[in-house]
mmCIF file of C-alpha atoms in Angstrom:
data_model
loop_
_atom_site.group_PDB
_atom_site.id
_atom_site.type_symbol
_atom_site.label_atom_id
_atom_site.label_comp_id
_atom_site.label_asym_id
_atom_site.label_seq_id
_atom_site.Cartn_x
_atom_site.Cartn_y
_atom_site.Cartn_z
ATOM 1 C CA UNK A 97 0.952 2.457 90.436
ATOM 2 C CA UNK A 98 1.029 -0.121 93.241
ATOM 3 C CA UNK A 99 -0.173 -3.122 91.751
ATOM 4 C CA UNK A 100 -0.545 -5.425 88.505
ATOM 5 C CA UNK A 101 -4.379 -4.920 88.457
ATOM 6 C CA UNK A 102 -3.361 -0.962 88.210
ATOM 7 C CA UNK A 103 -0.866 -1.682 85.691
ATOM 8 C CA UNK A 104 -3.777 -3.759 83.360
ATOM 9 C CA UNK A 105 -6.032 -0.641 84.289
ATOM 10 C CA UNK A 106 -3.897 1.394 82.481
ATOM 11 C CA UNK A 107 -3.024 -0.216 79.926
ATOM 12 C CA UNK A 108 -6.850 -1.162 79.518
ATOM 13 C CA UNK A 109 -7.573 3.056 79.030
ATOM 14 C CA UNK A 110 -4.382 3.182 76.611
ATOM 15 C CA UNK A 111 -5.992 0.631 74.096
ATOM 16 C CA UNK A 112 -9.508 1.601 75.093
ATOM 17 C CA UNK A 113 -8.289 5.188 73.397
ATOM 18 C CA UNK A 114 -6.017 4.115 70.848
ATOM 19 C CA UNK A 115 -7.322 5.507 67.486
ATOM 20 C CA UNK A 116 -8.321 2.413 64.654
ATOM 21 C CA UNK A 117 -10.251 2.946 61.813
ATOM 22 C CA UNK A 118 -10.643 0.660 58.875
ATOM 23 C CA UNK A 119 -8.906 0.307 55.547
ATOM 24 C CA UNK A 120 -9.259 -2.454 52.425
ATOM 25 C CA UNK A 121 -6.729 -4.526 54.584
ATOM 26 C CA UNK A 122 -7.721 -4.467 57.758
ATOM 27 C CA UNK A 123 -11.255 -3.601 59.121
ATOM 28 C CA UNK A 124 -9.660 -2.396 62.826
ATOM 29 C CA UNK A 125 -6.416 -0.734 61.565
ATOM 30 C CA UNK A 126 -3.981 0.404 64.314
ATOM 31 C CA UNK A 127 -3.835 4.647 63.252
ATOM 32 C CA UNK A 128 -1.843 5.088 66.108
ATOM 33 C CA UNK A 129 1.263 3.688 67.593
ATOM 34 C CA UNK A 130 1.297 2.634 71.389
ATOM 35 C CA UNK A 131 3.757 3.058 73.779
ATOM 36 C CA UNK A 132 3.281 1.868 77.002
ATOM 37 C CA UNK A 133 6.320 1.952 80.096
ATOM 38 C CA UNK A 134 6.696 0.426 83.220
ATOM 39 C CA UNK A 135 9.272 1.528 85.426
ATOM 40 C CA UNK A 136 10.071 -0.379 88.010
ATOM 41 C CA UNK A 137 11.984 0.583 91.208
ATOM 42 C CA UNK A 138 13.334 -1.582 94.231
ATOM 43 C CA UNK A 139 14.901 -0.897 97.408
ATOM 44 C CA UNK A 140 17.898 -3.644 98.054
ATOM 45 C CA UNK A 141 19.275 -4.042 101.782
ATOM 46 C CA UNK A 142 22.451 -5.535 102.189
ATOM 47 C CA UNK A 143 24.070 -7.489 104.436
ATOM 48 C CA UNK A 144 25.955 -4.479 106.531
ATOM 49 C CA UNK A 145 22.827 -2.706 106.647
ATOM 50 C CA UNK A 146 23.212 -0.166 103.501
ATOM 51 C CA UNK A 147 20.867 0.061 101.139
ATOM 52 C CA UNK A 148 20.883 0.760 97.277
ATOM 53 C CA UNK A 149 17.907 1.690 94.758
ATOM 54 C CA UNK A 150 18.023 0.376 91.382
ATOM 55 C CA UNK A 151 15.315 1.075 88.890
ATOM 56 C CA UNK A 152 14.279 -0.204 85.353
ATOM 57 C CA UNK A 153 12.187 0.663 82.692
ATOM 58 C CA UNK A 154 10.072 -1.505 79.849
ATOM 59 C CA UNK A 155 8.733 -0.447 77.340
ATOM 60 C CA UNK A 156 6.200 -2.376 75.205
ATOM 61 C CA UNK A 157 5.430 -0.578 71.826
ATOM 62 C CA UNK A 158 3.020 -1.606 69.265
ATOM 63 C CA UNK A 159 3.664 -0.272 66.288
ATOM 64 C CA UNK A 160 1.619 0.448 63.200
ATOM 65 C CA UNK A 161 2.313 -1.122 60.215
ATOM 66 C CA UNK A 162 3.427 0.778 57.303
ATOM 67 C CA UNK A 163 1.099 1.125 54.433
ATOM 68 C CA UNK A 164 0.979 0.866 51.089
ATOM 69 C CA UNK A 165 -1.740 3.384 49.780
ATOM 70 C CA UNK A 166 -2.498 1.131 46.653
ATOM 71 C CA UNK A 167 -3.400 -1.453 48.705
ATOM 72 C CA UNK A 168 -5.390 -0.048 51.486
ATOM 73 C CA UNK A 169 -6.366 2.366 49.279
ATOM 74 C CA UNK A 170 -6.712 4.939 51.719
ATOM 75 C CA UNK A 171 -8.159 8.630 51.156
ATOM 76 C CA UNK A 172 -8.695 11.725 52.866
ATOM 77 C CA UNK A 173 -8.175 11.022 56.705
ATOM 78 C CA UNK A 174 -6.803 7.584 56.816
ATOM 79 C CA UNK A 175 -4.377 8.569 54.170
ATOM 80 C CA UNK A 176 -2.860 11.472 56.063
ATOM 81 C CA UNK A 177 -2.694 8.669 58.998
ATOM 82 C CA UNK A 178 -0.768 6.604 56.891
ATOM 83 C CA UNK A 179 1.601 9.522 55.786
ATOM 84 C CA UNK A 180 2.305 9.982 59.724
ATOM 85 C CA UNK A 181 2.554 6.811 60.400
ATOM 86 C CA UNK A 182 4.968 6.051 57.509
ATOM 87 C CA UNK A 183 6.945 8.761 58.212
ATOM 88 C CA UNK A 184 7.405 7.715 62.007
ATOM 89 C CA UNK A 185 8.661 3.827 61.069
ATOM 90 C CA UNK A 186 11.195 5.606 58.437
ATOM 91 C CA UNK A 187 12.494 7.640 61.265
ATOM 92 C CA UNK A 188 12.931 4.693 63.315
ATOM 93 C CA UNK A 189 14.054 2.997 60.949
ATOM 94 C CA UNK A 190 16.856 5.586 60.404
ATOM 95 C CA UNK A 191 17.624 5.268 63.899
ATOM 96 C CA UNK A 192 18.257 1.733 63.869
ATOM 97 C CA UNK A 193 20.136 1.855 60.792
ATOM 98 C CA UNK A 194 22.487 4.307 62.496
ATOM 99 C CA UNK A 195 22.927 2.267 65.460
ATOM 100 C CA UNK A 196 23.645 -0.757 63.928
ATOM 101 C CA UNK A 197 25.967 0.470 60.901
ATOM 102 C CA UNK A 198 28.935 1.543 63.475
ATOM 103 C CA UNK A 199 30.180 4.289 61.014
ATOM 104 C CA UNK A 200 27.602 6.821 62.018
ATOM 105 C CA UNK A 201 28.345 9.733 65.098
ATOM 106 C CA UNK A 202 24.658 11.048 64.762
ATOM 107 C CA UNK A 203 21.703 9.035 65.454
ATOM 108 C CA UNK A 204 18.614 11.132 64.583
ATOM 109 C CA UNK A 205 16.492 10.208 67.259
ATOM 110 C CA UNK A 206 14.849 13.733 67.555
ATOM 111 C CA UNK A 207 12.935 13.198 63.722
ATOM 112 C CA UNK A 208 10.127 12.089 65.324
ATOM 113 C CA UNK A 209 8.221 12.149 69.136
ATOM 114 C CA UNK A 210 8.037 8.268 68.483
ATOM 115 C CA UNK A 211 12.042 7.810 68.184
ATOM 116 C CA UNK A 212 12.521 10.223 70.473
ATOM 117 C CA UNK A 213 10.377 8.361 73.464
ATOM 118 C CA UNK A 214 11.880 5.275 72.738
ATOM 119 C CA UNK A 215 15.824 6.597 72.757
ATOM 120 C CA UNK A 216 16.335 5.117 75.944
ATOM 121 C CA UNK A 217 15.267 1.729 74.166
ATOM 122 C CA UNK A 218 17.320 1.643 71.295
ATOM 123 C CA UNK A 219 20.474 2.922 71.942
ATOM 124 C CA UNK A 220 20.825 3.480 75.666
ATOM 125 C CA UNK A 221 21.502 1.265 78.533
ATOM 126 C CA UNK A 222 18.902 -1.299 77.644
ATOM 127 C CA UNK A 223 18.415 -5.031 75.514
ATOM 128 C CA UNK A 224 16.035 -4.119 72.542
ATOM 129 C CA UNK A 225 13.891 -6.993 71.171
ATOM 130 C CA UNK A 226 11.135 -6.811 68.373
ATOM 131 C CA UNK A 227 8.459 -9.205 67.587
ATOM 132 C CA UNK A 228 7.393 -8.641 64.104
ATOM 133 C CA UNK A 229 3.709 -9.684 63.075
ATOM 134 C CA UNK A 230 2.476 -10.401 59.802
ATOM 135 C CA UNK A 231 0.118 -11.878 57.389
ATOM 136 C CA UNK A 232 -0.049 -15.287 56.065
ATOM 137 C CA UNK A 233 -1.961 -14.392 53.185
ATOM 138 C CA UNK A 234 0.204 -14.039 49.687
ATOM 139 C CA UNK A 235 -0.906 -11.363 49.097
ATOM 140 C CA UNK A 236 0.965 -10.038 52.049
ATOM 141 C CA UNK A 237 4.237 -11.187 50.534
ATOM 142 C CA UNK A 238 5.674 -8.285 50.119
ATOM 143 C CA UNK A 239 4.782 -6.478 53.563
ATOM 144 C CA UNK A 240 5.866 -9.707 55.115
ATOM 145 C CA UNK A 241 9.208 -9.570 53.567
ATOM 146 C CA UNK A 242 10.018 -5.919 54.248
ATOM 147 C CA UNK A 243 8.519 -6.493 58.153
ATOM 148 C CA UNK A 244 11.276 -8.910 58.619
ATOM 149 C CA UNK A 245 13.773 -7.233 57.004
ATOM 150 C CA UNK A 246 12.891 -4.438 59.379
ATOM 151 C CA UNK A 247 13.024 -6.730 62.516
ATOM 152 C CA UNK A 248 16.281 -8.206 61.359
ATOM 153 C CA UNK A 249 17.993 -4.106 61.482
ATOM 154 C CA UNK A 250 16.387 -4.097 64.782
ATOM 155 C CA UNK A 251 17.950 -7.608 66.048
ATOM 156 C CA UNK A 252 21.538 -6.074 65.231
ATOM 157 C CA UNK A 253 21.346 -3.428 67.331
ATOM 158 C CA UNK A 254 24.467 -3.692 69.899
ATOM 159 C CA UNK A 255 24.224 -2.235 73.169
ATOM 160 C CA UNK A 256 25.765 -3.358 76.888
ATOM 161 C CA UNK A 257 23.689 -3.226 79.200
ATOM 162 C CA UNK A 258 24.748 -2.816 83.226
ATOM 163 C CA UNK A 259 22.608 -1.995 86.359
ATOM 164 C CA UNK A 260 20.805 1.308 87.281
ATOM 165 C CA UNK A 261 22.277 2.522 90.369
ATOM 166 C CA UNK A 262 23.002 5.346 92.263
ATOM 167 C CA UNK A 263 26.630 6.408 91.684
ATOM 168 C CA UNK A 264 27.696 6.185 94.892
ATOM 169 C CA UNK A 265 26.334 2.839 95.771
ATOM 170 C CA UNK A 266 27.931 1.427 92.692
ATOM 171 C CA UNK A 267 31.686 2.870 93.825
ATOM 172 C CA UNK A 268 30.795 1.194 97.191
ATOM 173 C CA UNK A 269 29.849 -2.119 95.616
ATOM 174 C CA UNK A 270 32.954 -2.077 93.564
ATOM 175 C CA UNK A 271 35.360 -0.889 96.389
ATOM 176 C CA UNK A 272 33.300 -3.849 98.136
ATOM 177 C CA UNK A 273 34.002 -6.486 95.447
ATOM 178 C CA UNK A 274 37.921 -5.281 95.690
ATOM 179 C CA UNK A 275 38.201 -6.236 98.732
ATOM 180 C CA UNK A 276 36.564 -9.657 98.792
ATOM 181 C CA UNK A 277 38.869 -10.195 96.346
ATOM 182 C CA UNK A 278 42.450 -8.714 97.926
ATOM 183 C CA UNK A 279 41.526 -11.262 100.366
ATOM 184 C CA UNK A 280 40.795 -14.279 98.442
ATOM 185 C CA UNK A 281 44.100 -13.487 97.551
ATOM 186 C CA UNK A 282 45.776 -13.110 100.867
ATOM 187 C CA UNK A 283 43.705 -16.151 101.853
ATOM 188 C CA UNK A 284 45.353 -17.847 98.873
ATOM 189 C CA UNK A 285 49.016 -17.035 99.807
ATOM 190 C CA UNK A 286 51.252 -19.079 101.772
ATOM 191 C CA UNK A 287 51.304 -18.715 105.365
ATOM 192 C CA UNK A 288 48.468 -16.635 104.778
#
């Protein structure tokens, strides 16, 4: 896509198809998650005429919520939903636990299609941030609680970030920056 307007098109069909169906919380419940990316790529020109691409991706996920079959009291269809959809925020959840613990060499990131879309997210070359949304109601206490709790794992994820760029242009940029700074330094010397 070219434009914002296409962007909002698309994400317009996503939602238009994303599957809801009520339960005894929530008369439009999300049975799906939704993951929508924008990649974004730009051509830089520099001053001595070279050029560099560097690209970046965002991805905006809405997740379901977890569910509590007692209280939605779910059957048949919307409680196999709720099984997937469980399942998928336990994976995830395993994923961020791995990141952020520090001990662990395996992140299982290929448990589930939804952790494994959104590698590149949580423990590549990206910043992660989650808004959490929940109920005011008390008798949401306890979902509220554990959503936060979940956001919290999520806010401790560490990674370090650095620019997308081809290889090459990155070795001349460096090789660049040496040099500006060899002679800031000659500058700097006497008689120099």
């Amino acid at each position: 896509v070219k434009s914002v307007k296409e962007c909002d098109k698309l994400r317009n069909f996503g939602a238009d198809n994303r599957h809801v169906g009520a339960t005894k919380m929530n008369a439009d419940s999300s049975r799906s998650h939704s993951v929508y990316t924008i990649t974004v790529e730009s051509c830089e020109t520099r001053p001595d005429g070279t050029s560099s691409i560097r690209m970046g991706k965002l991805n905006l996920v809405d997740l379901a919520g977890s569910e509590r079959q007692a209280k939605t009291e779910a059957t048949g269809e919307r409680l196999k939903e709720a099984t997937k959809i469980n399942l998928s925020l336990s994976a995830l959840g395993n994923c961020i636990s791995a990141l952020v613990d520090g001990k662990s060499k395996h992140v299982p990131y290929r448990d589930s299609k939804l952790t494994r879309l959104l590698q590149d997210s949580l423990g590549g070359n990206t910043k992660t941030v989650m808004v959490a949304n929940m109920g005011p109601a008390d008798w949401n206490y306890d979902e509220s609680l554990s959503t936060l709790r979940y956001a919290n794992r999520a806010k401790n994820i560490q990674n370090k970030p650095k620019i997308n760029e081809d290889p090459k242009d990155a070795m001349l940029r460096e090789f660049q920056e040496e040099i500006a700074r060899l002679r800031e330094k000659l500058q700097g010397r006497p008689g120099g």
